[in-house]
Amino acid sequence: MSVFAAFLAVTAAAVAVLAVLPRERAVASSSVLGLVQAAALLLSAVDVFVRGPWSARLWPLAPWGVLRLGATPLSAFFLLVSGVVFFAVSAYARGYLKRYGRRYDPRVFSIVYHLLVASVALVVVTADVVSFLIAWEAMSVLSYLTVNFDHLDDRATRAGYIMLGASEVGFLLSVAALVPLAVAAHSIDFAVIARTAPRVVGPAARWAILLASFFGFGVKAGLLPSMSWLPRAHPVAPANASAVLSGVILNLGVYGIILVNAVLLPVTSIAAGLMVLAVGALTALIGILYAATENHLKRMLAHSSIENLGLITVAVGTALTFWAAHLPALAALAWIAALYHMLNHSTYKALLFLGAGAVDLSAEELDMDRLGGLGRRMPFTSLFMFAGTMAIAALPPFNGFVSEWLIIQSLLRGVVLVGFGVHVLFALSGVLVALTAGLAVTAFVKFYGMTFLGQSRSSAAEDAREVPPPLRVGMGLLAACALALGLAPTYVAAGLSGVAEPLTGVRGLARLVPPFFAPHRLSGGLRAAFHPLGAQLGLGILPPPGLVFLHQSASPAPHVVFAMSPGYFALAVAAVVGLTFLVVRVLGRARRRARVRPWQGGMEAAPPAMTYTATGLSNPIRVVFRAILTPTRPVDRERVVATHFPASISREVGDAYVVDRYVFLPIALLAMMAARVLARMHHGSINGYVAYAFLTLVAALVVVHFS
Amino acid sequence: MAWFARGLRQGVDAMDDDSRAPVSPGLSPGRPLPTPAGQMDDASLCPTGALEVRAGVTVPDYARCVQCLRCVRAGAPIRWEQSYRWAVSRTGALGPAFRRSIHVRVLDAGDCGACLAEVRQLTSPVYSLHRFGIFVTPTPRNADVLMVVGPVTRAMRTAMRETYAAMPEPRRVIATGTCALTGGVFAKSVAVEGAVSRVIPVDVEIPGCPPPPLAILHGLHLLMGREGPGRPDPR
Amino acid sequence: MVTERSLGDVLGTVPVAGVHPEVNWVRVEIEAPHLIPALRALMAHGWVFAGIVVEEDGERAPWRLTYLLGADRAPWVGVEIWVHEDALASVSSVLFAADWQEREAEDLYGIEFRGHPFPGDFALHEGSFPAFAPMRRSISPAPPPRPRPAPRIVDAPGGFTLPVGPVFSGVQESVQFLLETVGEEIIFAHVRLFYKFRAAEKTMEGRTPDDAILIAERVDGTAAFAHGLAFAQAVEALARARVPERARALRVLFAELERIRSHVAALTAILESTGLSVPASLLATQVERLLEISGEFTGHRYLMGLMTPGGLRADLSDADAGAVARRVRHGVEAVDEIYGRLTFDESFLDRLEAVGRVSPEEAATFGAVGPVARASNLSRDLRAAQPYSGYEGWRFDVPVEKEGDGYARWRVLMAEVHESARLLEQVAGALPPGPVRAGVPPTGGVALGFAEAPTGALVYWVRTDPAGQITRCRIITPGLANWHVFPTAVRSFAFQDLPIILATFGLSVADADR
């Protein structure tokens, strides 16, 4: 409590200082203040973990209860994730924000930024409907302001409006979910609602609240069908705002969904969980398909954020399903997977956005088709981005691997559920998630390869230089986090298990994550089962626990074992690579090494125009998924000298975002048609209007009479 | 699968390589041998200047002879040899590690197509190059041997240097065909650099216009250290 | 027979400076501005563009250009213009088939074709001739070096150029493809020929025909006999020499033997490109048998050294001719057996059908020749259209297919193998007696020699001085015409179709590069 109060005090101080500081010192001061503020935020999260939950009354709002702040392990988790991102972003901003210094007042951005940090914290620590909604709206508007900071640019303004519009629609839906809850419980207090609501809300109302909250908060999380604002907002936002948007704000959407459907009114219908699961899987697939074929760095990362939020939603859906099916241990596993993935996504996606910002700052170009070869020119950025790429492509020893593995494992546990349809849905979702994971690798091979490797495909990329130290510090912090979260999953999972415990009432870790390489904590039957796998080899040498997931059966020896240990994997890889290097050095000492140019089919050197572009690399995906990605065939226009003698061919590729195409375009068309019909009614004839009035009156009378 | 069965039914078409008997003109056009000069002016019979009379003996220069047979058809008493062991090694073989298998990158430096067709013919079942552990590779990175056919045109100079540079050591170069040895009938062309050895070092020379597949095979065997260097037969 | 008068009717209102009958063609002299109308008029009456002959001739003006056109059973026409400066108007927009020949002349002679959209970067690569145009005799004034960026005509989001070659694949001639693409699909393909440019035309200058024929045979070694034949016929026409009947018949026999071997090799290459290695190997064995037949009976596996102006350098006895025909028949039967099996191989047909399509209209516009044209419903065959060497006396058909795709070319090749075998048997069974060689006195003048090479119409244009030495020899090869069509055929196909389409075209790079 006191730590959180200190955090709020830091925020107020920061805003006050920036309001009086001269413009030219704002960026540096804001960066320092931001670091302090983020540190306070992190401390307040740690405070909850160490000293336990707290609650504080603000003022009473009779007869509906009391406005209240309160922190649970869940809100502490969100504070922690947000704190990590804010900390890195604050360090980064010092070098980055200078680019806007000439056109805009950095003090404005800084004040908005510090307020945004506070509003984010408040969203997760408010403990009643009214203050939650106020904090939520504040957070929405403030995040819109940071994204739309470059408001002199028309594209930014347009994208900002779409973002704000989508956000408001989502807000209305969430109000529609929360207000009936408060009405049913006769209280705005979350604690009271959580106690009373499950008993008083009927099945139909449950569904209505689920749909409203899921799709309402889903707007913020970028879930199907309301995700197209994200790829519009990201490219125009400053990189630090993008990092916050993807690393913090999107998570809050998931927080909202969890709050309503797992805390206030836990889902009791398996079908509801399955719907969440299906929407998540589809969102993930659509997100990654667009990410794999998109060539704008930031837009691609935006699509990838959609994918990752989809994956988190898959895990959330799995958890809800298991909970509804009275399998709390499995639900705990899925919750751990969801939270772990959220934590991971926030670190690596913030890192990647900061890296994209570094590229933008240095090369002033974000089109992968025109980048390339930055690895040699920006070694630090390239290294950190490599870490981010490995993590997001779910490759060990980075963190993405652990959480995606957990998500797929918890999906596979679906076999214990009953019902053919349930199995089919779990299997299909598993397939979609696996496909998504595979496509993510191709997408990020393209991302890293086309940006940092090969030849520079434009003079802008050729002239790029390494970015200043503050940016490197910001990225380096996040890269270190991504590595640490990937290397020590046993400790992270233990912590997350505590966060998930209030949601399920079960310590998932104890049942599902026995520490493998710590034999004294392993039951006798398990030790015997692992013996043939060579488990005893690692016992003596490697003291920290590895990570194992078991499909536990009643007997002491498990039937099916799924095990994974990225920590030991990293050690093994390091050993193998090191040994190989040594062997090559020792054996190769006598050999003469030759450095030759790459083989270009006999040409001395191929110009950059003759190397693969990002479009070319991702074209197979575009062709295979043509039905979703490019419904219209490309149109080639020829300018000819004579028949069959083309002087130039220009190709136009039409595309429309799949969701817009199938959901919003039809709605827009319907609205236009309706408007046209209405317009036709305005024919200007007095008699006609009189007739309308008469018909309306008749209709009203009929309605009144029969109701 | 049906094709596999059909292939098996065909039986073995491969030629027995161990025969040292003279071969028919169907397999090799043959070449002139040093001959005591006759009454005719043998040297002027040759359109490419491959015949030279030295001390009463008409000596053929195989690096120039294009097998046009004009000397024989004009009735000159030139002895003609139905042979194919024509390859000459300028440096050593590749070494014991390569006795069993080598990979060859074939480079067309301006060939008329005949030499290349004969190289291609080597991979047919009749010569069955693969049974000797010799493989044609598309990338010079895997190649032990660069086999150059044709006179080196100006435009192919760079490509040839690049290809040679892209090969790992140890590497050997086989100049295949009269054009690759001296420029052949294109020696005087403005667009032709001439012999391969003017651009990159050559290890084995295989004369002939075009050298028959058996002669090319002989050159490859020489490089692998499976055969002694070819000499003009003293017959 | 077209006379001075009737050709005048064809040309209609185009003002003609003079119509001069030459040995085996008609020279139409014309002022440069009237060139395009004259070409249009001739094309409207069935003449087809064959090639441009550039001559550096100090007689009346620095440059003499002859636009050569051929027709079905009508004389060859050469429209001659004199150009006073190093530049003239391009005709490519009207006569698209001239596109590449203009670009070639532009690079090799350093003359400019005004209005051509793609100057430079055609025949000279990577600074091979930094200082001068290689075919030019008078080096001064040296033409200024042109900037030569790699051709790029496609403007597509994310488009790039995928270079293939000049050194690529296994045993492959050197040529470069610049594939403009956005990945997988070839939006446009540029073929960069002339890596193998050996300046054969220039090297033949100043030599006697006896000497020069060695070079002619080695322009394309896989069609050495056809090249020798076309060249020899040009020299014979110059001297108005009569070739003995037996030599004429044997020339047909050897030319058809070469055609069979070349076509079977082309079929082999198609099979290899589709990855069917068993039938490819079986056919490769038959190619070897045909080479062995050639070597055994003529002394040279590629029939070099046999041809000479005035006849042949060696005879083939009647018995041997019979043996050749018998053994070739044997080989063709073996090929036909495999061909028949492939007709039922779906996976093979899938890779050929509807792949690399050239419409009849495209084939005509590009001036395609040989099997490529005949697979696109264009019955173009010099053996029938302009019979030479006694072809009019033998019975044969010209196989034609309509579709213009890879499968049509595959079928045309096989049908022609049968026709050639039929011709070969007829000739072997009815060889006239007599000598095989007649004298050809050195003569000055200009004449055409032409032959249907395995890959299509081949024309030699030979000008000699009174001592009989060659002053200019223009070689118009089938490769130059068919390579020109190739980019059209691969458009909108995928990368992996490129080798297959290339194989069905049966193109020789050496023949196009000269």
Coordinates of N, CA, C and O in Angstrom, one line a residue, chain A residues 481-537:
Chain A
C481 N 16.2 -9.7 -20.2 CA 15.0 -10.3 -19.6 C 14.5 -11.5 -20.4 O 14.2 -12.6 -19.8
A482 N 14.5 -11.4 -21.7 CA 14.0 -12.4 -22.6 C 14.9 -13.7 -22.4 O 14.4 -14.8 -22.4
L483 N 16.2 -13.5 -22.2 CA 17.1 -14.6 -22.1 C 16.9 -15.2 -20.7 O 16.7 -16.5 -20.5
A484 N 16.8 -14.4 -19.7 CA 16.6 -14.9 -18.3 C 15.3 -15.7 -18.1 O 15.3 -16.8 -17.6
L485 N 14.2 -15.1 -18.7 CA 13.0 -15.8 -18.6 C 13.0 -17.1 -19.3 O 12.2 -18.1 -19.0
G486 N 13.9 -17.3 -20.3 CA 14.0 -18.5 -21.1 C 14.9 -19.5 -20.4 O 14.7 -20.7 -20.5
L487 N 15.8 -19.0 -19.6 CA 16.8 -19.9 -19.0 C 16.3 -20.5 -17.7 O 16.7 -21.6 -17.3
A488 N 15.5 -19.7 -16.9 CA 15.1 -20.2 -15.6 C 13.6 -20.3 -15.5 O 13.0 -19.7 -14.6
P489 N 13.0 -21.1 -16.3 CA 11.5 -21.2 -16.3 C 11.0 -21.9 -15.0 O 9.9 -21.6 -14.6
T490 N 11.8 -22.7 -14.3 CA 11.3 -23.3 -13.1 C 10.9 -22.3 -12.1 O 9.9 -22.4 -11.4
Y491 N 11.8 -21.3 -12.0 CA 11.6 -20.3 -10.9 C 10.4 -19.4 -11.4 O 9.5 -19.0 -10.6
V492 N 10.3 -19.1 -12.7 CA 9.2 -18.2 -13.1 C 7.9 -18.9 -13.0 O 6.9 -18.4 -12.5
A493 N 7.9 -20.2 -13.4 CA 6.6 -21.0 -13.3 C 6.2 -21.1 -11.8 O 5.0 -21.0 -11.5
A494 N 7.1 -21.2 -10.9 CA 6.7 -21.2 -9.5 C 6.0 -20.0 -9.1 O 5.0 -20.0 -8.4
G495 N 6.6 -18.8 -9.5 CA 6.0 -17.5 -9.2 C 4.6 -17.4 -9.8 O 3.6 -17.0 -9.2
L496 N 4.5 -17.8 -11.1 CA 3.2 -17.6 -11.8 C 2.2 -18.6 -11.2 O 1.0 -18.3 -11.2
S497 N 2.6 -19.7 -10.7 CA 1.7 -20.6 -10.0 C 1.0 -19.9 -8.8 O -0.2 -20.1 -8.6
G498 N 1.8 -19.1 -8.1 CA 1.2 -18.3 -7.0 C 0.2 -17.3 -7.5 O -0.9 -17.1 -6.9
V499 N 0.5 -16.7 -8.7 CA -0.5 -15.7 -9.3 C -1.8 -16.4 -9.7 O -2.9 -15.9 -9.5
A500 N -1.6 -17.6 -10.2 CA -2.8 -18.3 -10.8 C -3.6 -19.0 -9.7 O -4.8 -19.4 -9.9
E501 N -3.0 -19.2 -8.5 CA -3.7 -19.9 -7.4 C -5.0 -19.4 -7.0 O -6.0 -20.1 -6.9
P502 N -5.1 -18.0 -6.8 CA -6.5 -17.5 -6.5 C -7.5 -17.8 -7.5 O -8.7 -17.8 -7.2
L503 N -7.1 -17.9 -8.8 CA -8.1 -18.2 -9.9 C -8.6 -19.6 -9.8 O -9.7 -19.8 -10.3
T504 N -7.8 -20.5 -9.3 CA -8.2 -21.9 -9.4 C -8.3 -22.6 -8.0 O -8.9 -23.7 -7.9
G505 N -7.7 -22.0 -7.0 CA -7.7 -22.5 -5.7 C -6.8 -23.7 -5.6 O -6.8 -24.5 -4.6
V506 N -5.9 -23.9 -6.6 CA -5.0 -25.1 -6.6 C -3.6 -24.6 -6.9 O -3.4 -23.7 -7.7
R507 N -2.6 -25.2 -6.2 CA -1.2 -24.9 -6.6 C -0.9 -25.8 -7.7 O -0.6 -27.0 -7.6
G508 N -0.9 -25.2 -8.9 CA -0.7 -26.0 -10.1 C 0.7 -26.6 -10.1 O 0.9 -27.7 -10.6
L509 N 1.7 -25.9 -9.6 CA 3.0 -26.3 -9.7 C 3.3 -27.7 -9.0 O 3.9 -28.5 -9.5
A510 N 2.6 -27.8 -7.8 CA 2.9 -29.0 -7.1 C 2.4 -30.2 -7.8 O 3.0 -31.3 -7.8
R511 N 1.3 -30.1 -8.5 CA 0.7 -31.2 -9.2 C 1.4 -31.5 -10.6 O 1.4 -32.6 -11.0
L512 N 1.8 -30.4 -11.2 CA 2.2 -30.6 -12.6 C 3.6 -30.3 -12.9 O 4.1 -30.7 -13.9
V513 N 4.3 -29.6 -12.0 CA 5.7 -29.3 -12.3 C 6.6 -29.8 -11.3 O 7.1 -29.0 -10.5
P514 N 6.8 -31.0 -11.1 CA 7.8 -31.5 -10.2 C 9.2 -31.1 -10.6 O 9.5 -31.2 -11.8
P515 N 10.0 -30.7 -9.7 CA 11.4 -30.3 -10.2 C 12.2 -31.6 -10.5 O 12.5 -32.4 -9.6
F516 N 12.4 -31.8 -11.8 CA 13.0 -33.0 -12.3 C 14.4 -33.3 -11.7 O 14.6 -34.3 -11.1
F517 N 15.3 -32.4 -11.9 CA 16.7 -32.7 -11.5 C 17.0 -32.4 -10.0 O 18.1 -32.1 -9.7
A518 N 15.9 -32.4 -9.3 CA 16.1 -32.2 -7.8 C 15.5 -33.5 -7.2 O 14.4 -33.5 -6.7
P519 N 16.3 -34.6 -7.2 CA 15.7 -35.9 -6.9 C 15.1 -36.0 -5.5 O 14.2 -36.8 -5.3
H520 N 15.6 -35.3 -4.6 CA 15.1 -35.5 -3.2 C 13.6 -35.1 -3.2 O 12.9 -35.5 -2.3
R521 N 13.2 -34.3 -4.2 CA 11.8 -33.9 -4.2 C 10.9 -34.7 -5.1 O 9.8 -34.5 -5.3
L522 N 11.5 -35.7 -5.7 CA 10.8 -36.6 -6.6 C 10.4 -37.9 -6.0 O 11.1 -38.5 -5.2
S523 N 9.2 -38.3 -6.3 CA 8.7 -39.5 -5.6 C 9.4 -40.7 -6.2 O 10.0 -40.7 -7.3
G524 N 9.4 -41.8 -5.4 CA 10.2 -43.0 -5.8 C 9.8 -43.6 -7.1 O 10.7 -43.9 -7.9
G525 N 8.5 -43.6 -7.4 CA 8.1 -44.2 -8.7 C 8.6 -43.4 -9.8 O 9.0 -43.9 -10.8
L526 N 8.5 -42.1 -9.7 CA 9.0 -41.2 -10.8 C 10.5 -41.4 -11.0 O 10.9 -41.4 -12.2
R527 N 11.2 -41.4 -9.9 CA 12.6 -41.6 -10.1 C 13.0 -42.8 -10.9 O 13.8 -42.8 -11.8
A528 N 12.2 -43.9 -10.6 CA 12.5 -45.2 -11.3 C 12.1 -45.0 -12.7 O 12.8 -45.5 -13.6
A529 N 11.0 -44.3 -13.0 CA 10.6 -44.1 -14.4 C 11.6 -43.3 -15.2 O 11.8 -43.6 -16.4
F530 N 12.2 -42.4 -14.6 CA 13.2 -41.5 -15.3 C 14.6 -42.1 -15.4 O 15.4 -41.6 -16.2
H531 N 14.8 -43.1 -14.6 CA 16.2 -43.7 -14.6 C 16.7 -44.0 -16.0 O 17.8 -43.6 -16.3
P532 N 15.9 -44.8 -16.8 CA 16.4 -45.2 -18.1 C 16.7 -44.0 -19.0 O 17.4 -44.1 -19.9
L533 N 16.1 -42.8 -18.7 CA 16.3 -41.7 -19.6 C 17.6 -41.0 -19.3 O 17.9 -40.0 -19.9
G534 N 18.3 -41.5 -18.3 CA 19.6 -40.9 -18.0 C 19.5 -39.7 -17.0 O 20.4 -38.9 -16.9
A535 N 18.4 -39.7 -16.3 CA 18.1 -38.6 -15.4 C 19.2 -38.5 -14.3 O 19.6 -37.5 -13.9
Q536 N 19.6 -39.7 -13.9 CA 20.6 -39.7 -12.7 C 21.9 -39.1 -13.1 O 22.6 -38.6 -12.2
L537 N 22.2 -39.0 -14.4 CA 23.4 -38.3 -14.8 C 23.5 -36.9 -14.3 O 24.5 -36.4 -13.8

